[in-house]
Amino acid sequence: MSINRAVLALGAVAVVGVATVGASVAVANSKGKPVPNAAVLTGSTWTQFKPLCYNAGKPLTAKQQAACTALVQKQLSSPSALKTITIANTNSTFSINLDQLAANKGWTAGGQNGQLVPVTKHAYAGPLSVTPVLTSTSQSTGAASLADNGPVLIIEGQRSSTSPNAPVYGEWLFQLKVKGS
């Protein structure tokens, strides 16, 4: 008899669990479209964050794009406002993972020295060297130097130098910063 009670108890737990999951999915779907996240992997640490600009899966309008550009510029001028990802040293690598919801539309990532990830529909890109993100070039001398931090912008959409008018669906901005700097 005790085995039958245990089986019944497990069956009851399974039924309650399925009912709970079913109700949770219904509630989640009733709250609107999900917002895709970006995640950055450095070493064994994942850091996940929401987009800076997003329009419920639709292309950003010209007005939204202008506001997003202004927001990106504002955050770039105040690095303490940026999402910061700490890296071990200037020889480190990092990876970017974009939710498949966003990756399906294509995405790219770039730093101050150009493109890090060409337009792709793969959710994951990496390992990527931090050197292009941290390297800055002097406007007056042309000499390159390695900084202790640098920004990375992820753009959802297939916008590139060959497709500058392709729609943009979202933007994520973060900075890589060398530990202890």
Backbone as CSV, one residue per row, in Angstrom:
resi,resn,N_x,N_y,N_z,CA_x,CA_y,CA_z,C_x,C_y,C_z
1,MET,0.803,-1.200,0.000,0.000,0.000,0.000,0.847,1.267,0.000
2,SER,1.970,1.246,0.706,2.779,2.451,0.785,3.361,2.820,-0.580
3,ILE,3.640,1.841,-1.417,4.153,2.145,-2.757,3.069,2.841,-3.569
4,ASN,1.836,2.387,-3.471,0.742,3.024,-4.204,0.527,4.454,-3.743
5,ARG,0.661,4.701,-2.453,0.514,6.075,-1.940,1.629,6.958,-2.496
6,ALA,2.837,6.411,-2.544,3.960,7.183,-3.083,3.732,7.500,-4.557
7,VAL,3.251,6.531,-5.321,2.969,6.754,-6.734,1.871,7.799,-6.891
8,LEU,0.822,7.701,-6.085,-0.266,8.692,-6.144,0.242,10.079,-5.775
9,ALA,1.106,10.147,-4.765,1.652,11.440,-4.354,2.487,12.050,-5.480
10,LEU,3.343,11.240,-6.120,4.140,11.738,-7.245,3.249,12.175,-8.399
11,GLY,2.197,11.402,-8.651,1.251,11.763,-9.708,0.574,13.096,-9.413
12,ALA,0.192,13.303,-8.168,-0.447,14.563,-7.773,0.517,15.730,-7.944
13,VAL,1.790,15.540,-7.558,2.798,16.596,-7.724,2.977,16.921,-9.208
14,ALA,3.017,15.895,-10.041,3.171,16.113,-11.484,1.996,16.892,-12.053
15,VAL,0.776,16.546,-11.651,-0.416,17.250,-12.143,-0.390,18.708,-11.701
16,VAL,-0.044,18.962,-10.437,0.038,20.343,-9.938,1.128,21.099,-10.689
17,GLY,2.286,20.429,-10.920,3.380,21.081,-11.646,2.988,21.460,-13.056
18,VAL,2.320,20.562,-13.774,1.886,20.837,-15.137,0.862,21.975,-15.140
19,ALA,-0.053,21.963,-14.195,-1.058,23.031,-14.116,-0.401,24.374,-13.838
20,THR,0.615,24.375,-12.964,1.321,25.618,-12.644,2.061,26.150,-13.865
21,VAL,2.785,25.286,-14.577,3.509,25.702,-15.779,2.531,26.218,-16.820
22,GLY,1.431,25.512,-17.025,0.431,25.950,-18.001,-0.116,27.323,-17.670
23,ALA,-0.411,27.570,-16.397,-0.923,28.880,-15.983,0.148,29.950,-16.149
24,SER,1.404,29.611,-15.848,2.491,30.581,-15.975,2.688,31.004,-17.424
25,VAL,2.618,30.049,-18.348,2.774,30.369,-19.765,1.658,31.295,-20.210
26,ALA,0.442,31.032,-19.781,-0.688,31.886,-20.157,-0.505,33.298,-19.624
27,VAL,-0.043,33.429,-18.375,0.188,34.750,-17.799,1.304,35.460,-18.540
28,ALA,2.398,34.742,-18.829,3.521,35.352,-19.540,3.083,35.837,-20.920
29,ASN,2.282,35.057,-21.627,1.821,35.465,-22.952,0.869,36.643,-22.879
30,SER,0.129,36.784,-21.799,-0.833,37.878,-21.711,-0.157,39.197,-21.369
31,LYS,1.121,39.173,-20.995,1.827,40.394,-20.605,2.473,41.097,-21.786
32,GLY,2.277,40.643,-22.998,2.850,41.298,-24.166,4.048,40.545,-24.701
33,LYS,4.669,41.153,-25.709,5.806,40.501,-26.354,7.024,40.527,-25.437
34,PRO,7.776,39.436,-25.439,8.989,39.416,-24.617,10.049,40.354,-25.191
35,VAL,10.884,40.863,-24.315,11.987,41.726,-24.719,13.245,40.858,-24.760
36,PRO,13.919,40.809,-25.916,15.113,39.963,-26.005,16.268,40.544,-25.195
37,ASN,17.050,39.672,-24.634,18.217,40.071,-23.861,19.487,39.769,-24.632
38,ALA,20.523,40.474,-24.261,21.868,40.153,-24.721,22.613,39.638,-23.503
39,ALA,23.530,38.742,-23.722,24.370,38.239,-22.640,25.811,38.261,-23.120
40,VAL,26.707,38.620,-22.213,28.129,38.654,-22.523,28.825,37.686,-21.581
41,LEU,29.665,36.838,-22.154,30.422,35.858,-21.384,31.876,36.288,-21.333
42,THR,32.401,36.421,-20.121,33.822,36.671,-19.912,34.288,35.648,-18.888
43,GLY,35.280,34.860,-19.260,35.697,33.781,-18.356,34.541,32.823,-18.175
44,SER,34.104,32.642,-16.950,32.963,31.767,-16.673,31.748,32.551,-16.190
45,THR,31.746,33.866,-16.413,30.666,34.722,-15.929,29.820,35.240,-17.082
46,TRP,28.499,34.980,-16.988,27.542,35.534,-17.948,26.914,36.772,-17.333
47,THR,26.818,37.835,-18.104,26.094,39.033,-17.671,25.008,39.280,-18.705
48,GLN,23.773,39.310,-18.252,22.631,39.458,-19.148,22.004,40.833,-18.931
49,PHE,21.538,41.463,-20.031,20.912,42.770,-19.900,19.919,43.019,-21.029
50,LYS,19.025,43.951,-20.772,17.951,44.302,-21.698,18.454,45.348,-22.701
51,PRO,17.736,45.518,-23.805,18.172,46.510,-24.799,17.998,47.937,-24.297
52,LEU,18.817,48.803,-24.828,18.713,50.230,-24.551,17.504,50.795,-25.304
53,CYS,17.276,50.297,-26.511,16.166,50.728,-27.352,15.514,49.494,-27.962
54,TYR,14.199,49.427,-27.931,13.482,48.274,-28.477,12.041,48.693,-28.740
55,ASN,11.445,48.171,-29.825,10.095,48.555,-30.219,9.204,47.318,-30.402
56,ALA,9.149,46.460,-29.398,8.266,45.289,-29.397,8.421,44.421,-30.646
57,GLY,9.639,44.306,-31.151,9.892,43.442,-32.300,9.650,44.099,-33.645
58,LYS,9.211,45.356,-33.642,8.998,46.097,-34.890,10.195,47.014,-35.124
59,PRO,10.433,47.416,-36.370,11.551,48.333,-36.637,11.379,49.644,-35.865
60,LEU,12.494,50.188,-35.402,12.455,51.495,-34.757,12.065,52.531,-35.807
61,THR,11.173,53.430,-35.432,10.791,54.516,-36.331,11.963,55.499,-36.416
62,ALA,11.901,56.418,-37.356,12.963,57.419,-37.497,13.103,58.229,-36.205
63,LYS,11.985,58.565,-35.592,12.007,59.325,-34.334,12.621,58.487,-33.212
64,GLN,12.256,57.210,-33.123,12.823,56.319,-32.107,14.317,56.117,-32.346
65,GLN,14.705,56.001,-33.608,16.115,55.827,-33.949,16.920,57.060,-33.537
66,ALA,16.382,58.245,-33.777,17.067,59.479,-33.381,17.201,59.556,-31.859
67,ALA,16.134,59.190,-31.142,16.174,59.190,-29.676,17.174,58.160,-29.161
68,CYS,17.242,57.020,-29.820,18.179,55.972,-29.424,19.621,56.432,-29.651
69,THR,19.884,57.053,-30.776,21.219,57.572,-31.071,21.632,58.598,-30.015
70,ALA,20.697,59.472,-29.636,20.984,60.472,-28.603,21.265,59.797,-27.257
71,LEU,20.510,58.752,-26.932,20.712,58.023,-25.685,22.072,57.313,-25.676
72,VAL,22.445,56.710,-26.793,23.750,56.061,-26.908,24.854,57.100,-26.704
73,GLN,24.753,58.241,-27.358,25.763,59.295,-27.224,25.856,59.801,-25.783
74,LYS,24.703,59.952,-25.138,24.679,60.418,-23.751,25.387,59.414,-22.849
75,GLN,25.100,58.120,-23.037,25.743,57.110,-22.200,27.236,56.995,-22.504
76,LEU,27.619,57.159,-23.768,29.042,57.108,-24.111,29.814,58.265,-23.480
77,SER,29.158,59.411,-23.305,29.827,60.556,-22.693,29.885,60.435,-21.173
78,SER,29.154,59.472,-20.618,29.170,59.230,-19.180,29.352,57.726,-18.941
79,PRO,30.602,57.229,-19.052,30.844,55.791,-18.962,30.288,55.129,-17.701
80,SER,30.113,55.884,-16.619,29.573,55.275,-15.396,28.110,54.858,-15.591
81,ALA,27.443,55.410,-16.611,26.049,55.049,-16.892,25.940,53.768,-17.718
82,LEU,27.055,53.338,-18.310,27.045,52.153,-19.164,27.022,50.862,-18.353
83,LYS,26.378,49.853,-18.899,26.463,48.500,-18.347,27.914,48.086,-18.484
84,THR,28.564,47.714,-17.378,29.984,47.402,-17.400,30.220,45.908,-17.228
85,ILE,31.009,45.345,-18.111,31.414,43.949,-18.067,32.909,43.939,-17.761
86,THR,33.293,43.329,-16.649,34.691,43.303,-16.239,35.412,42.132,-16.899
87,ILE,36.576,42.443,-17.452,37.421,41.415,-18.077,38.709,41.298,-17.268
88,ALA,39.340,40.135,-17.327,40.530,39.869,-16.513,41.713,40.755,-16.903
89,ASN,41.976,40.886,-18.211,43.123,41.669,-18.672,42.944,42.009,-20.154
90,THR,43.906,42.694,-20.714,43.801,43.148,-22.105,43.992,42.026,-23.125
91,ASN,44.368,40.839,-22.669,44.489,39.686,-23.556,43.266,38.782,-23.489
92,SER,42.230,39.211,-22.771,41.034,38.393,-22.573,40.213,38.288,-23.852
93,THR,39.281,37.359,-23.817,38.283,37.250,-24.875,36.905,37.332,-24.229
94,PHE,35.910,37.569,-25.049,34.538,37.592,-24.575,33.655,37.043,-25.681
95,SER,32.422,36.703,-25.326,31.454,36.206,-26.293,30.140,36.934,-26.085
96,ILE,29.368,37.029,-27.155,28.052,37.666,-27.088,27.012,36.627,-27.475
97,ASN,25.941,36.587,-26.709,24.810,35.713,-27.017,23.557,36.584,-27.030
98,LEU,22.865,36.582,-28.141,21.635,37.352,-28.279,20.475,36.369,-28.305
99,ASP,19.385,36.694,-27.600,18.220,35.811,-27.622,17.866,35.476,-29.070
100,GLN,17.462,34.239,-29.308,17.155,33.793,-30.667,16.068,34.649,-31.302
101,LEU,15.145,35.164,-30.488,14.085,36.056,-30.964,14.685,37.235,-31.747
102,ALA,15.754,37.804,-31.234,16.417,38.931,-31.896,17.357,38.448,-32.994
103,ALA,18.062,37.360,-32.745,19.032,36.857,-33.718,18.378,36.491,-35.045
104,ASN,17.131,36.070,-35.005,16.424,35.688,-36.235,16.326,36.832,-37.233
105,LYS,16.365,38.072,-36.758,16.292,39.244,-37.651,17.685,39.669,-38.121
106,GLY,18.704,39.025,-37.584,20.074,39.404,-37.888,20.565,40.423,-36.877
107,TRP,21.864,40.432,-36.636,22.448,41.397,-35.709,23.930,41.559,-36.002
108,THR,24.476,42.607,-35.467,25.888,42.908,-35.618,26.366,43.565,-34.328
109,ALA,27.663,43.577,-34.111,28.231,44.250,-32.942,29.501,44.963,-33.368
110,GLY,29.724,46.119,-32.783,30.911,46.883,-33.120,31.437,47.655,-31.932
111,GLY,32.711,48.030,-32.039,33.364,48.852,-31.032,33.844,50.134,-31.680
112,GLN,34.657,50.862,-30.957,35.125,52.146,-31.484,36.045,51.997,-32.689
113,ASN,36.570,50.796,-32.917,37.438,50.561,-34.072,36.773,49.751,-35.159
114,GLY,35.458,49.725,-35.167,34.763,49.040,-36.241,34.026,47.798,-35.795
115,GLN,33.709,46.991,-36.772,32.850,45.830,-36.590,33.576,44.672,-35.898
116,LEU,32.933,44.136,-34.856,33.459,42.957,-34.153,32.768,41.692,-34.646
117,VAL,31.469,41.814,-34.887,30.670,40.685,-35.364,29.958,41.156,-36.624
118,PRO,30.266,40.565,-37.783,29.530,40.943,-38.990,28.078,40.477,-38.871
119,VAL,27.217,41.002,-39.701,25.797,40.648,-39.641,25.649,39.126,-39.664
120,THR,24.911,38.618,-38.682,24.705,37.184,-38.549,23.312,36.899,-38.013
121,LYS,22.836,35.692,-38.229,21.586,35.244,-37.619,21.851,34.174,-36.565
122,HIS,23.127,33.926,-36.291,23.491,33.010,-35.214,23.335,33.757,-33.896
123,ALA,22.826,33.091,-32.877,22.617,33.742,-31.585,23.924,33.999,-30.846
124,TYR,24.952,33.209,-31.137,26.201,33.266,-30.376,27.365,33.694,-31.263
125,ALA,28.204,34.576,-30.741,29.434,34.979,-31.438,30.576,34.994,-30.428
126,GLY,31.637,34.310,-30.745,32.772,34.322,-29.850,33.622,33.090,-30.036
127,PRO,34.757,33.053,-29.430,35.322,34.103,-28.590,35.822,35.277,-29.432
128,LEU,35.634,36.465,-28.887,36.045,37.705,-29.547,37.179,38.332,-28.741
129,SER,38.162,38.853,-29.415,39.280,39.509,-28.741,38.833,40.868,-28.202
130,VAL,39.318,41.233,-27.006,38.980,42.546,-26.450,39.863,43.643,-27.028
131,THR,40.975,43.266,-27.675,41.924,44.258,-28.180,41.286,45.294,-29.102
132,PRO,40.454,44.910,-30.092,39.845,45.940,-30.936,38.920,46.884,-30.165
133,VAL,38.343,46.412,-29.078,37.456,47.260,-28.273,38.274,48.250,-27.451
134,LEU,39.409,47.804,-26.936,40.215,48.636,-26.038,41.222,49.528,-26.757
135,THR,41.501,49.254,-28.030,42.477,50.037,-28.772,41.862,51.347,-29.242
136,SER,42.570,52.438,-28.966,42.132,53.740,-29.476,43.279,54.342,-30.278
137,THR,42.922,55.119,-31.267,43.907,55.730,-32.146,43.847,57.237,-31.988
138,SER,44.996,57.844,-31.775,45.079,59.289,-31.608,44.728,59.981,-32.918
139,GLN,43.833,60.956,-32.855,43.440,61.726,-34.042,44.622,62.524,-34.595
140,SER,45.463,63.055,-33.711,46.554,63.920,-34.164,47.788,63.149,-34.633
141,THR,48.165,62.082,-33.931,49.395,61.372,-34.283,49.151,60.064,-35.029
142,GLY,47.967,59.505,-34.894,47.668,58.222,-35.509,48.207,57.036,-34.724
143,ALA,48.813,57.330,-33.558,49.375,56.267,-32.725,48.257,55.513,-32.004
144,ALA,48.411,54.207,-31.930,47.421,53.369,-31.245,47.856,53.134,-29.806
145,SER,46.889,53.130,-28.910,47.173,52.826,-27.507,46.052,51.950,-26.967
146,LEU,46.350,51.226,-25.908,45.393,50.313,-25.309,44.800,50.975,-24.074
147,ALA,43.489,51.165,-24.073,42.782,51.768,-22.943,42.374,50.672,-21.962
148,ASP,41.851,51.067,-20.810,41.395,50.065,-19.836,39.899,49.791,-19.954
149,ASN,39.218,50.476,-20.881,37.800,50.189,-21.130,37.422,50.642,-22.535
150,GLY,36.302,50.113,-23.012,35.827,50.490,-24.337,34.398,50.008,-24.544
151,PRO,33.616,50.757,-25.331,32.211,50.425,-25.545,31.989,49.414,-26.671
152,VAL,30.893,48.675,-26.552,30.444,47.756,-27.597,28.958,48.017,-27.815
153,LEU,28.562,48.176,-29.071,27.165,48.396,-29.436,26.685,47.204,-30.252
154,ILE,25.581,46.615,-29.814,24.944,45.520,-30.540,23.703,46.093,-31.210
155,ILE,23.535,45.811,-32.497,22.373,46.307,-33.241,21.609,45.125,-33.808
156,GLU,20.328,45.020,-33.456,19.457,43.991,-34.021,18.927,44.508,-35.344
157,GLY,19.193,43.795,-36.396,18.815,44.185,-37.743,19.992,43.897,-38.656
158,GLN,19.796,44.060,-39.938,20.862,43.729,-40.882,21.533,44.976,-41.441
159,ARG,21.579,46.023,-40.625,22.232,47.258,-41.043,23.738,47.047,-41.102
160,SER,24.335,47.504,-42.165,25.789,47.403,-42.339,26.230,48.521,-43.267
161,SER,27.518,48.575,-43.555,28.018,49.617,-44.461,27.448,49.416,-45.863
162,THR,27.121,48.173,-46.230,26.540,47.926,-47.549,25.011,48.046,-47.537
163,SER,24.403,48.027,-46.343,22.944,48.179,-46.200,22.635,49.197,-45.106
164,PRO,23.025,50.479,-45.325,22.873,51.477,-44.261,21.418,51.836,-43.937
165,ASN,20.483,51.488,-44.802,19.078,51.830,-44.560,18.233,50.648,-44.091
166,ALA,18.881,49.509,-43.819,18.142,48.347,-43.313,17.519,48.714,-41.963
167,PRO,16.345,48.182,-41.648,15.692,48.536,-40.386,16.484,48.059,-39.164
168,VAL,16.365,48.823,-38.091,16.958,48.478,-36.798,15.805,48.158,-35.861
169,TYR,15.924,47.048,-35.138,14.864,46.602,-34.232,15.197,46.844,-32.767
170,GLY,16.472,46.918,-32.439,16.883,47.125,-31.059,18.370,47.390,-30.972
171,GLU,18.785,47.983,-29.847,20.196,48.268,-29.610,20.532,48.000,-28.151
172,TRP,21.685,47.379,-27.931,22.225,47.112,-26.604,23.584,47.779,-26.552
173,LEU,23.928,48.378,-25.434,25.208,49.058,-25.291,25.838,48.629,-23.969
174,PHE,27.112,48.289,-24.009,27.844,47.980,-22.777,29.293,48.349,-22.975
175,GLN,30.044,48.347,-21.868,31.480,48.576,-21.981,32.237,47.435,-21.347
176,LEU,33.376,47.140,-21.942,34.307,46.181,-21.358,35.306,46.985,-20.555
177,LYS,35.606,46.515,-19.351,36.539,47.229,-18.486,37.506,46.226,-17.856
178,VAL,38.806,46.538,-17.916,39.829,45.674,-17.344,39.724,45.702,-15.827
179,LYS,39.739,44.520,-15.213,39.639,44.371,-13.764,40.733,45.175,-13.075
180,GLY,40.358,45.902,-12.030,41.320,46.676,-11.250,41.667,48.027,-11.837
181,SER,41.061,48.405,-12.947,41.394,49.706,-13.550,40.377,50.762,-13.171
